[in-house]
């Protein structure tokens, strides 16, 4: 924080020899706080300024007209260190008291640029399983983070709504159920038909022929086949919609794979024209040997198109429709090769935005051994994980606070929040082993811990009532623990920007835990509401800022912030 201001001052102190941008880029946060809040390593300028780093540091320090936040500077070897003034920091913080928490304090660097985010992208007729948790919550968090920074995010649910499996399902429904029954039941019923199909098809290969014929009818737009498909979609979307509501996730577009049925031919023509298509056993592929990749299969020998063909058409469609600045794909790392191939093919085609496509990969989520039995013995449905987390949260709340009325609502916030948090705690690429007990611990690095701290601030504010900054004695929050909280509060925007830049929502999650920890350390040593009016006003102000900032951080990652717990 305050890098820009300090860089401007240093650039001026250099008499124009250094630009503010290069100084800002060089500034570092020292590992130890006794070395200051920011440090400028002057080694980087030795060449251009033709001076020894300690000399540069000394000269800059002497000529530096410090802004109010810098209490003092110190030259240490080739470093110029800056120490912030606690009082000035409190003053800066006060300016944010009534800010708009829904957008970056400085408006952010988005400038309305569009970022397409392809996330969640569930498959029709399959229940939402735990493998879709990460893409959904990481994508949704990035969506909110980009919006906060002034970008225009476009959330795209690239539905898996095309493929031979729908022919199989029609056969299964016709044999063992009927369309009305399916419509009235849920996604699990649909899945059980699919499972049964596979079992029976092992001994009866004619089923596959029937399924192929039915899929062909879907492809040809046949009325009956389409009616079946529509019911599959209806049942799936109803179920998925409930989960999205619980996770507070929204999309701007549900254009899925089938949407591109009529949009692939122009792309295939272009590939042909550019001489990129090669025939291989009757199939059309783009060879990628020069980039050490297997060929990208685009049209099968029977004329059927593939997942990759649809993604090429989708890329062109999105570029034309949204004129995006970046197009992100929040998809598991298992699809690394798919996206590498896709982006390379697009580049070879001369697709203008090939360099602005990005695969935002993440690791696998699994459950701790024995923590849940599943219907199929293999797949873990997300709705069941959420229900179980809510159920456990309810038990805990029941123990802690048996008298409270809105237990259901709190249990839902805490249980769902704990699950969301667990998927947003680590760097994306890490595999996660999910444990109910760990994520619902109220004293760990968990959602309930942050939610509890938020509620603690809310409770202090209820007790203390309105506060008046004019009457606040800021010394009461300038103890070591207090200043730590103030500095942390002022670095919220940095955390959000860094999360956007690295596509790592965990930076916001970790920030929230850090702020909660720092505030709780302060809280243990200092009474918020006391006889001392000046101290009470300052500490209520601090509690207010912590509450609002935690609320904003939790909001960005999609977790409710309860007023009491
Ligand atoms: N439906 C796919 C799956 O569940 C993910 C789709 C990702 N998006 C894309 N444009 N390929 O694996």
Coordinates of C-alpha atoms and ligand atoms in Angstrom, one line a residue:
X1 CA 0.0 0.0 0.0
X2 CA 1.0 3.6 -0.7
X3 CA 3.6 2.4 -3.2
X4 CA 2.3 5.0 -5.7
X5 CA 2.6 7.9 -3.3
X6 CA 6.0 7.0 -2.2
X7 CA 7.2 6.3 -5.7
X8 CA 6.0 9.8 -6.8
X9 CA 8.0 11.4 -3.9
X10 CA 11.1 9.4 -4.7
X11 CA 10.9 10.2 -8.4
X12 CA 10.7 13.9 -7.5
X13 CA 13.6 13.4 -5.1
X14 CA 15.7 12.0 -7.9
X15 CA 15.2 15.1 -9.9
X16 CA 13.7 13.2 -12.8
X17 CA 16.4 10.6 -13.0
X18 CA 14.0 7.9 -12.0
X19 CA 10.4 7.5 -13.1
X20 CA 7.6 6.9 -10.6
X21 CA 6.7 3.7 -12.4
X22 CA 10.2 2.2 -12.1
X23 CA 10.4 3.2 -8.4
X24 CA 7.0 1.7 -7.8
X25 CA 8.1 -1.5 -9.5
X26 CA 11.2 -1.7 -7.3
X27 CA 9.5 -1.2 -3.9
X28 CA 9.4 -4.2 -1.7
X29 CA 7.7 -5.2 1.5
X30 CA 10.5 -6.1 3.9
X31 CA 10.3 -9.6 5.5
X32 CA 10.7 -8.2 9.0
X33 CA 8.7 -5.2 10.1
X34 CA 11.6 -3.8 12.0
X35 CA 13.1 -3.0 8.6
X36 CA 10.2 -0.8 7.8
X37 CA 6.9 -1.0 6.0
X38 CA 8.4 -0.6 2.5
X39 CA 11.9 -0.7 1.2
X40 CA 13.5 0.6 -1.9
X41 CA 16.5 -1.5 -3.0
X42 CA 18.8 0.9 -4.8
X43 CA 21.0 -1.7 -6.5
X44 CA 18.7 -1.6 -9.4
X45 CA 19.5 2.0 -10.1
X46 CA 23.3 1.8 -9.7
X47 CA 23.9 1.4 -13.4
X48 CA 21.7 4.1 -14.7
X49 CA 22.6 6.6 -12.0
X50 CA 26.3 5.6 -12.0
X51 CA 26.5 5.7 -8.3
X52 CA 26.9 3.2 -5.5
X53 CA 23.6 1.9 -4.0
X54 CA 24.2 3.3 -0.5
X55 CA 25.0 6.7 -2.0
X56 CA 21.8 6.6 -4.1
X57 CA 19.8 5.6 -1.0
X58 CA 21.3 8.5 1.1
X59 CA 20.8 11.1 -1.6
X60 CA 17.2 10.1 -2.2
X61 CA 16.5 10.1 1.5
X62 CA 17.9 13.6 1.9
X63 CA 15.9 15.0 -1.0
X64 CA 12.6 13.1 -0.2
X65 CA 9.7 15.2 0.8
X66 CA 7.8 12.6 2.8
X67 CA 4.0 12.4 2.6
X68 CA 2.2 12.3 6.0
X69 CA 2.1 8.5 6.1
X70 CA 5.9 8.2 6.2
X71 CA 7.1 8.9 9.7
X72 CA 10.8 8.4 9.0
X73 CA 13.2 6.8 6.5
X74 CA 16.3 4.9 7.2
X75 CA 19.3 4.1 4.9
X76 CA 20.6 0.6 5.5
X77 CA 23.3 -0.5 3.1
X78 CA 21.9 -0.1 -0.4
X79 CA 18.3 0.1 0.9
X80 CA 16.1 3.0 1.7
X81 CA 13.5 1.9 4.2
X82 CA 10.2 3.7 4.9
X83 CA 8.5 3.6 8.3
X84 CA 4.8 4.5 8.4
X85 CA 3.2 6.7 11.0
X86 CA 0.5 5.0 12.9
X87 CA -1.5 8.2 13.4
X88 CA -1.4 9.0 9.7
X89 CA -2.5 5.5 8.9
X90 CA -5.5 5.9 11.2
X91 CA -6.3 9.1 9.4
X92 CA -6.2 7.4 6.0
X93 CA -8.4 4.7 7.3
X94 CA -10.9 7.2 8.6
X95 CA -11.4 8.4 5.1
X96 CA -12.8 5.0 4.2
X97 CA -15.3 4.9 7.0
X98 CA -18.4 5.3 4.7
X99 CA -17.0 4.1 1.5
X100 CA -18.8 2.0 -1.1
X101 CA -17.8 -1.6 -0.2
X102 CA -19.1 -3.1 -3.5
X103 CA -16.3 -1.7 -5.6
X104 CA -12.6 -1.0 -5.2
X105 CA -11.8 2.2 -3.2
X106 CA -9.9 3.7 -6.1
X107 CA -12.3 2.2 -8.7
X108 CA -9.9 -0.5 -9.7
X109 CA -8.0 -1.0 -12.9
X110 CA -10.7 -2.7 -14.9
X111 CA -11.9 0.4 -16.8
X112 CA -15.0 -1.6 -18.0
X113 CA -12.9 -4.2 -19.8
X114 CA -14.7 -7.5 -20.4
X115 CA -13.4 -10.7 -18.9
X116 CA -15.2 -13.8 -20.0
X117 CA -15.2 -16.5 -17.3
X118 CA -16.1 -20.0 -18.4
X119 CA -16.9 -21.8 -15.2
X120 CA -18.9 -24.5 -13.5
X121 CA -20.0 -25.8 -17.0
X122 CA -22.0 -28.7 -15.7
X123 CA -23.1 -31.7 -17.8
X124 CA -26.7 -32.3 -18.5
X125 CA -28.3 -35.4 -17.0
X126 CA -25.4 -35.8 -14.5
X127 CA -25.8 -34.8 -10.9
X128 CA -23.6 -32.0 -9.6
X129 CA -20.6 -33.9 -8.1
X130 CA -17.9 -32.7 -5.8
X131 CA -15.5 -32.3 -8.9
X132 CA -17.6 -29.3 -9.9
X133 CA -17.2 -27.6 -6.6
X134 CA -13.9 -25.9 -7.3
X135 CA -14.7 -24.6 -10.8
X136 CA -18.0 -23.2 -9.5
X137 CA -16.6 -21.4 -6.5
X138 CA -13.3 -20.3 -8.0
X139 CA -15.1 -19.0 -11.1
X140 CA -17.7 -17.2 -9.1
X141 CA -15.1 -15.7 -6.8
X142 CA -13.1 -14.4 -9.8
X143 CA -16.3 -13.1 -11.3
X144 CA -17.0 -11.0 -8.2
X145 CA -13.3 -10.0 -7.8
X146 CA -13.1 -8.7 -11.4
X147 CA -16.4 -6.9 -11.0
X148 CA -15.1 -5.2 -7.8
X149 CA -12.1 -4.0 -9.7
X150 CA -14.2 -2.3 -12.4
X151 CA -14.0 -5.1 -15.0
X152 CA -17.1 -6.3 -16.8
X153 CA -17.2 -10.0 -16.1
X154 CA -19.3 -12.3 -18.3
X155 CA -20.1 -15.6 -16.5
X156 CA -20.5 -18.4 -19.0
X157 CA -21.8 -21.9 -18.1
X158 CA -20.6 -23.9 -21.1
X159 CA -23.1 -26.7 -20.5
X160 CA -22.2 -30.2 -21.5
X161 CA -25.4 -30.7 -23.4
X162 CA -24.2 -32.7 -26.4
X163 CA -23.0 -36.2 -26.9
X164 CA -24.0 -39.8 -27.4
X165 CA -24.9 -40.2 -23.8
X166 CA -28.3 -38.6 -24.5
X167 CA -29.1 -41.3 -27.0
X168 CA -28.4 -43.8 -24.2
X169 CA -30.6 -42.0 -21.8
X170 CA -33.5 -42.0 -24.2
X171 CA -33.2 -45.7 -24.6
X172 CA -33.1 -46.2 -20.8
X173 CA -36.1 -44.0 -20.2
X174 CA -38.1 -45.8 -22.8
X175 CA -37.3 -49.2 -21.4
X176 CA -37.5 -48.6 -17.7
X177 CA -39.4 -45.5 -17.1
X178 CA -41.3 -42.8 -19.1
X179 CA -40.8 -39.2 -19.8
X180 CA -43.4 -38.0 -17.3
X181 CA -41.9 -39.9 -14.5
X182 CA -38.5 -38.5 -15.3
X183 CA -39.9 -35.0 -15.3
X184 CA -41.4 -35.5 -11.9
X185 CA -38.2 -37.0 -10.3
X186 CA -34.8 -35.7 -9.7
X187 CA -31.3 -35.9 -11.2
X188 CA -30.4 -38.9 -9.1
X189 CA -33.2 -40.9 -10.7
X190 CA -31.9 -39.8 -14.1
X191 CA -28.5 -40.9 -13.1
X192 CA -29.7 -44.3 -11.9
X193 CA -31.2 -44.9 -15.4
X194 CA -27.9 -44.1 -16.9
X195 CA -26.1 -46.5 -14.6
X196 CA -28.6 -49.2 -15.3
X197 CA -28.2 -48.7 -19.1
X198 CA -24.4 -49.3 -18.8
X199 CA -24.9 -52.4 -16.8
X200 CA -27.4 -53.9 -19.2
X201 CA -25.5 -52.8 -22.3
X202 CA -22.7 -55.0 -21.3
X203 CA -24.7 -58.1 -22.0
X204 CA -27.0 -56.6 -24.7
X205 CA -25.0 -54.7 -27.4
X206 CA -28.2 -53.9 -29.3
X207 CA -28.8 -51.2 -26.8
X208 CA -25.9 -49.2 -28.1
X209 CA -27.3 -49.4 -31.7
X210 CA -30.6 -48.1 -30.4
X211 CA -28.8 -45.4 -28.5
X212 CA -26.8 -44.3 -31.6
X213 CA -30.0 -44.2 -33.6
X214 CA -31.6 -42.0 -31.0
X215 CA -28.7 -39.6 -30.8
X216 CA -28.8 -39.3 -34.6
X217 CA -32.4 -38.3 -34.2
X218 CA -31.4 -35.6 -31.7
X219 CA -28.8 -34.4 -34.2
X220 CA -31.4 -34.2 -36.9
X221 CA -33.7 -32.2 -34.7
X222 CA -36.3 -34.9 -34.5
X223 CA -39.3 -33.8 -32.4
X224 CA -39.6 -36.8 -30.1
X225 CA -35.9 -37.0 -29.4
X226 CA -35.7 -33.3 -28.7
X227 CA -38.6 -33.5 -26.3
X228 CA -36.7 -36.1 -24.3
X229 CA -33.6 -34.1 -24.3
X230 CA -35.5 -31.0 -23.1
X231 CA -36.8 -33.0 -20.1
X232 CA -33.2 -34.1 -19.2
X233 CA -32.1 -30.5 -19.3
X234 CA -35.1 -29.3 -17.3
X235 CA -34.5 -31.8 -14.5
X236 CA -30.7 -31.1 -14.5
X237 CA -31.1 -27.3 -14.5
X238 CA -33.7 -27.5 -11.7
X239 CA -31.3 -29.4 -9.5
X240 CA -28.2 -27.3 -10.4
X241 CA -30.2 -24.1 -9.9
X242 CA -30.8 -25.0 -6.3
X243 CA -27.1 -25.5 -5.8
X244 CA -26.3 -22.2 -7.5
X245 CA -28.7 -20.5 -5.2
X246 CA -27.1 -21.9 -2.1
X247 CA -23.6 -21.0 -3.4
X248 CA -24.9 -17.5 -4.6
X249 CA -23.7 -18.1 -8.1
X250 CA -25.1 -16.5 -11.2
X251 CA -24.3 -16.8 -14.9
X252 CA -24.8 -14.4 -17.8
X253 CA -24.9 -17.1 -20.4
X254 CA -25.8 -20.8 -20.5
X255 CA -24.6 -21.2 -24.1
X256 CA -23.3 -24.8 -23.9
X257 CA -21.9 -27.2 -26.4
X258 CA -25.1 -27.7 -28.4
X259 CA -25.3 -24.0 -28.9
X260 CA -22.4 -24.3 -31.3
X261 CA -23.9 -27.0 -33.5
X262 CA -24.4 -24.5 -36.4
X263 CA -21.3 -22.4 -35.6
X264 CA -18.5 -25.0 -36.3
X265 CA -18.6 -25.2 -40.1
X266 CA -17.2 -21.7 -40.7
X267 CA -14.3 -22.6 -38.4
X268 CA -13.7 -25.9 -40.1
X269 CA -13.7 -24.1 -43.4
X270 CA -11.2 -21.7 -42.2
X271 CA -9.0 -24.5 -40.9
X272 CA -9.3 -26.2 -44.3
X273 CA -8.4 -22.9 -46.1
X274 CA -5.3 -22.5 -44.0
X275 CA -4.3 -26.0 -44.8
X276 CA -4.3 -27.0 -41.1
X277 CA -6.6 -30.1 -41.4
X278 CA -5.0 -33.5 -42.0
X279 CA -6.9 -36.7 -42.7
X280 CA -6.1 -39.5 -40.3
X281 CA -8.0 -42.7 -40.7
X282 CA -10.9 -40.7 -42.1
X283 CA -10.9 -38.3 -39.2
X284 CA -9.9 -34.6 -39.5
X285 CA -7.2 -33.5 -37.2
X286 CA -4.8 -30.7 -36.7
X287 CA -1.3 -32.0 -36.3
X288 CA 0.7 -30.5 -33.4
X289 CA 3.9 -32.6 -33.5
X290 CA 6.0 -29.4 -33.8
X291 CA 4.8 -28.5 -30.3
X292 CA 5.2 -31.9 -28.9
X293 CA 1.5 -32.5 -28.6
X294 CA -0.8 -35.2 -30.0
X295 CA -3.0 -34.2 -32.9
X296 CA -6.2 -32.3 -32.0
X297 CA -9.2 -34.3 -33.3
X298 CA -11.9 -32.1 -34.7
X299 CA -14.1 -34.3 -36.9
X300 CA -14.5 -38.1 -36.5
X301 CA -14.6 -40.4 -39.5
X302 CA -18.5 -40.6 -39.2
X303 CA -18.7 -36.8 -39.4
X304 CA -19.3 -36.2 -35.7
X305 CA -17.7 -33.1 -34.2
X306 CA -16.0 -33.1 -30.8
X307 CA -15.5 -31.2 -27.6
X308 CA -12.6 -29.3 -29.1
X309 CA -14.5 -28.4 -32.3
X310 CA -17.1 -26.8 -30.1
X311 CA -14.6 -24.9 -28.1
X312 CA -13.0 -23.4 -31.2
X313 CA -16.4 -22.2 -32.3
X314 CA -17.1 -20.9 -28.8
X315 CA -13.9 -18.9 -28.8
X316 CA -14.8 -17.2 -32.1
X317 CA -18.3 -16.6 -30.9
X318 CA -17.2 -15.1 -27.6
X319 CA -14.7 -12.8 -29.3
X320 CA -17.3 -11.5 -31.6
X321 CA -20.1 -11.3 -29.0
X322 CA -18.2 -9.9 -26.0
X323 CA -15.0 -8.4 -27.6
X324 CA -13.3 -9.7 -24.4
X325 CA -10.0 -8.5 -23.0
X326 CA -9.4 -11.9 -21.5
X327 CA -11.2 -15.2 -21.7
X328 CA -10.7 -17.5 -18.7
X329 CA -11.5 -21.2 -18.5
X330 CA -11.8 -22.4 -15.0
X331 CA -11.4 -26.1 -15.6
X332 CA -9.6 -28.9 -13.8
X333 CA -5.9 -29.6 -14.7
X334 CA -7.0 -32.9 -16.2
X335 CA -7.9 -30.8 -19.2
X336 CA -4.5 -29.2 -19.5
X337 CA -3.7 -30.8 -22.8
X338 CA -7.1 -30.0 -24.2
X339 CA -6.6 -26.3 -23.6
X340 CA -3.0 -26.3 -24.7
X341 CA -4.2 -27.8 -28.0
X342 CA -7.1 -25.5 -28.3
X343 CA -5.1 -22.4 -27.8
X344 CA -2.4 -23.6 -30.2
X345 CA -5.0 -24.4 -32.9
X346 CA -6.6 -21.0 -32.4
X347 CA -3.2 -19.3 -32.8
X348 CA -2.4 -21.3 -36.0
X349 CA -5.8 -20.3 -37.3
X350 CA -4.8 -16.6 -36.8
X351 CA -7.4 -16.1 -34.2
X352 CA -6.7 -12.5 -33.0
X353 CA -7.3 -13.2 -29.3
X354 CA -5.4 -16.4 -29.0
X355 CA -3.0 -14.8 -26.6
X356 CA -5.8 -13.6 -24.4
X357 CA -7.2 -17.1 -23.7
X358 CA -6.2 -18.6 -20.4
X359 CA -6.7 -21.9 -18.7
X360 CA -7.3 -21.3 -15.0
X361 CA -6.5 -24.8 -13.8
X362 CA -7.2 -26.3 -10.4
X363 CA -6.6 -29.6 -8.5
X364 CA -8.9 -32.4 -7.4
X365 CA -11.2 -32.4 -4.4
X366 CA -11.7 -35.6 -2.6
X367 CA -13.3 -36.6 0.7
X368 CA -11.4 -37.9 3.7
X369 CA -11.6 -41.7 3.8
X370 CA -14.8 -42.8 5.4
X371 CA -16.3 -39.4 5.9
X372 CA -19.2 -40.1 3.6
X373 CA -20.8 -43.1 2.0
X374 CA -22.1 -42.4 -1.5
X375 CA -24.9 -43.8 -3.5
X376 CA -22.8 -45.2 -6.3
X377 CA -19.9 -46.0 -4.1
X378 CA -17.6 -43.7 -6.2
X379 CA -19.0 -40.3 -7.0
X380 CA -19.7 -37.8 -4.3
X381 CA -22.7 -35.5 -5.0
X382 CA -22.2 -31.9 -3.9
X383 CA -25.7 -31.4 -2.6
X384 CA -25.0 -34.2 -0.1
X385 CA -21.8 -32.6 1.0
X386 CA -23.5 -29.3 1.5
X387 CA -26.4 -30.9 3.4
X388 CA -24.0 -32.8 5.7
X389 CA -21.9 -29.7 6.4
X390 CA -25.1 -27.8 7.3
X391 CA -26.3 -30.6 9.5
X392 CA -23.0 -30.7 11.4
X393 CA -23.0 -26.9 11.7
X394 CA -26.4 -27.1 13.1
X395 CA -25.3 -29.5 15.8
X396 CA -22.4 -27.2 16.8
X397 CA -24.7 -24.1 16.9
X398 CA -27.2 -26.1 19.0
X399 CA -24.5 -26.8 21.5
X400 CA -23.1 -23.3 21.6
X401 CA -26.3 -21.3 21.5
X402 CA -29.4 -23.5 22.0
X403 CA -31.7 -20.6 22.5
X404 CA -31.3 -18.8 19.2
X405 CA -34.2 -18.6 16.8
X406 CA -32.7 -18.5 13.3
X407 CA -30.6 -21.7 13.7
X408 CA -31.5 -22.9 10.2
X409 CA -30.3 -19.8 8.5
X410 CA -27.1 -19.7 10.5
X411 CA -26.4 -23.4 10.0
X412 CA -26.8 -22.9 6.2
X413 CA -24.4 -19.9 6.2
X414 CA -21.8 -21.7 8.3
X415 CA -22.1 -25.1 6.6
X416 CA -22.1 -23.9 3.0
X417 CA -19.5 -21.3 3.9
X418 CA -17.2 -23.9 5.3
X419 CA -17.4 -26.0 2.1
X420 CA -16.9 -23.0 -0.2
X421 CA -14.0 -21.8 2.0
X422 CA -12.2 -25.1 1.8
X423 CA -12.1 -24.9 -2.0
X424 CA -10.8 -21.3 -1.8
X425 CA -8.1 -21.7 0.8
X426 CA -5.2 -23.1 -1.1
X427 CA -3.6 -22.2 -4.4
X428 CA -5.8 -23.5 -7.1
X429 CA -3.5 -26.2 -8.3
X430 CA -3.3 -28.1 -5.0
X431 CA -5.4 -31.2 -4.6
X432 CA -7.7 -30.9 -1.6
X433 CA -8.7 -33.6 0.8
X434 CA -11.9 -32.4 2.4
X435 CA -12.6 -33.1 6.1
X436 CA -15.9 -32.0 7.7
X437 CA -14.3 -31.7 11.1
X438 CA -11.5 -29.5 9.8
X439 CA -13.6 -27.1 7.8
X440 CA -16.2 -26.7 10.6
X441 CA -13.6 -25.9 13.3
X442 CA -14.4 -22.5 14.8
X443 CA -10.8 -21.8 15.8
X444 CA -8.9 -22.8 12.7
X445 CA -8.2 -21.3 9.4
X446 CA -11.8 -21.7 8.5
X447 CA -14.9 -19.9 7.4
X448 CA -16.6 -20.2 10.8
X449 CA -13.6 -18.5 12.4
X450 CA -13.9 -15.5 10.0
X451 CA -17.7 -15.4 10.3
X452 CA -17.4 -15.6 14.0
X453 CA -15.0 -12.6 14.0
X454 CA -17.4 -10.7 11.9
X455 CA -20.2 -11.4 14.3
X456 CA -17.9 -10.5 17.2
X457 CA -17.4 -7.0 15.6
X458 CA -21.1 -6.7 14.9
X459 CA -21.9 -7.5 18.5
X460 CA -19.4 -5.0 19.9
X461 CA -20.9 -2.4 17.6
X462 CA -24.4 -3.2 18.8
X463 CA -23.2 -2.9 22.4
X464 CA -21.3 0.3 21.9
X465 CA -23.8 2.1 19.6
X466 CA -22.9 4.9 17.3
X467 CA -19.4 6.1 17.4
X468 CA -18.0 9.5 16.7
X469 CA -14.7 9.9 15.0
X470 CA -14.3 13.5 16.1
X471 CA -14.2 12.2 19.7
X472 CA -12.0 9.3 19.0
X473 CA -8.6 9.0 20.6
X474 CA -6.7 7.2 18.0
X475 CA -3.9 6.4 20.4
X476 CA -6.2 3.7 21.7
X477 CA -5.8 1.8 18.5
X478 CA -2.1 2.5 18.0
X479 CA -0.7 -0.2 20.2
X480 CA 1.3 -2.8 18.3
X481 CA -1.7 -5.1 17.8
X482 CA -3.8 -2.1 16.8
X483 CA -1.5 -0.8 14.2
X484 CA -1.2 -4.3 12.8
X485 CA -5.0 -4.3 12.3
X486 CA -4.9 -0.8 10.7
X487 CA -2.2 -1.8 8.3
X488 CA -4.0 -5.0 7.4
X489 CA -7.2 -3.1 6.8
X490 CA -5.4 -0.7 4.5
X491 CA -4.0 -3.6 2.4
X492 CA -7.3 -5.1 1.5
X493 CA -7.3 -3.5 -2.0
X494 CA -3.8 -4.9 -2.6
X495 CA -5.0 -8.4 -1.7
X496 CA -8.0 -8.2 -4.1
X497 CA -5.8 -6.8 -6.9
X498 CA -3.3 -9.6 -6.4
X499 CA -6.0 -12.2 -6.4
X500 CA -7.3 -10.9 -9.8
X501 CA -3.8 -10.7 -11.3
X502 CA -2.9 -14.2 -10.3
X503 CA -6.4 -15.6 -10.7
X504 CA -6.1 -16.9 -7.2
X505 CA -9.1 -16.2 -5.0
X506 CA -7.3 -17.8 -2.1
X507 CA -5.4 -14.5 -1.7
X508 CA -8.7 -13.0 -0.5
X509 CA -9.5 -16.0 1.7
X510 CA -6.1 -15.8 3.3
X511 CA -6.4 -12.1 3.7
X512 CA -9.7 -12.6 5.6
X513 CA -8.2 -15.1 8.0
X514 CA -5.2 -12.8 8.6
X515 CA -7.4 -9.8 9.3
X516 CA -9.5 -11.9 11.7
X517 CA -6.4 -13.2 13.5
X518 CA -5.0 -9.7 13.8
X519 CA -8.2 -8.3 15.1
X520 CA -8.7 -11.1 17.6
X521 CA -5.2 -10.5 18.9
X522 CA -6.2 -6.9 19.5
X523 CA -9.5 -7.8 20.9
X524 CA -8.0 -10.0 23.6
X525 CA -5.8 -7.2 24.9
X526 CA -8.2 -4.2 24.5
X527 CA -11.7 -3.6 25.6
X528 CA -13.8 -2.2 22.8
X529 CA -16.4 -0.5 24.9
X530 CA -15.2 1.1 28.2
X531 CA -15.6 4.1 30.4
X532 CA -13.0 6.0 28.3
X533 CA -15.0 7.8 25.6
X534 CA -12.1 8.6 23.4
X535 CA -10.8 5.0 23.4
X536 CA -14.3 3.6 22.9
X537 CA -14.9 5.8 19.8
X538 CA -11.6 4.8 18.3
X539 CA -12.1 1.1 19.0
X540 CA -15.6 1.0 17.7
X541 CA -14.3 2.6 14.6
X542 CA -11.7 -0.1 14.3
X543 CA -14.4 -2.8 14.9
X544 CA -16.6 -1.2 12.2
X545 CA -13.8 -1.2 9.7
X546 CA -12.9 -4.8 10.5
X547 CA -16.5 -5.8 10.2
X548 CA -17.0 -4.1 6.8
X549 CA -13.8 -5.3 5.4
X550 CA -14.4 -8.9 6.5
X551 CA -17.9 -8.7 5.1
X552 CA -16.5 -7.4 1.8
X553 CA -13.8 -10.1 1.6
X554 CA -16.3 -12.9 2.5
X555 CA -18.7 -11.4 -0.1
X556 CA -16.1 -11.6 -2.8
X557 CA -15.5 -15.3 -2.1
X558 CA -19.2 -16.0 -1.8
X559 CA -19.6 -16.6 1.9
X560 CA -22.3 -15.1 4.1
X561 CA -21.2 -12.8 6.9
X562 CA -23.7 -13.3 9.9
X563 CA -24.4 -10.5 12.3
X564 CA -24.4 -12.9 15.2
X565 CA -23.4 -16.4 15.8
Ligands
LIG1 N1 -18.4 -29.8 -19.1 C1 -16.9 -29.9 -19.0 C2 -16.6 -30.9 -17.8 O1 -17.5 -31.1 -17.0 C3 -16.2 -28.6 -18.7 C4 -16.3 -27.6 -19.8 C5 -15.3 -26.5 -19.7 N2 -15.5 -25.5 -20.6 C6 -15.1 -25.5 -21.9 N3 -15.3 -24.5 -22.7 N4 -14.4 -26.6 -22.4 O2 -15.6 -31.4 -17.8

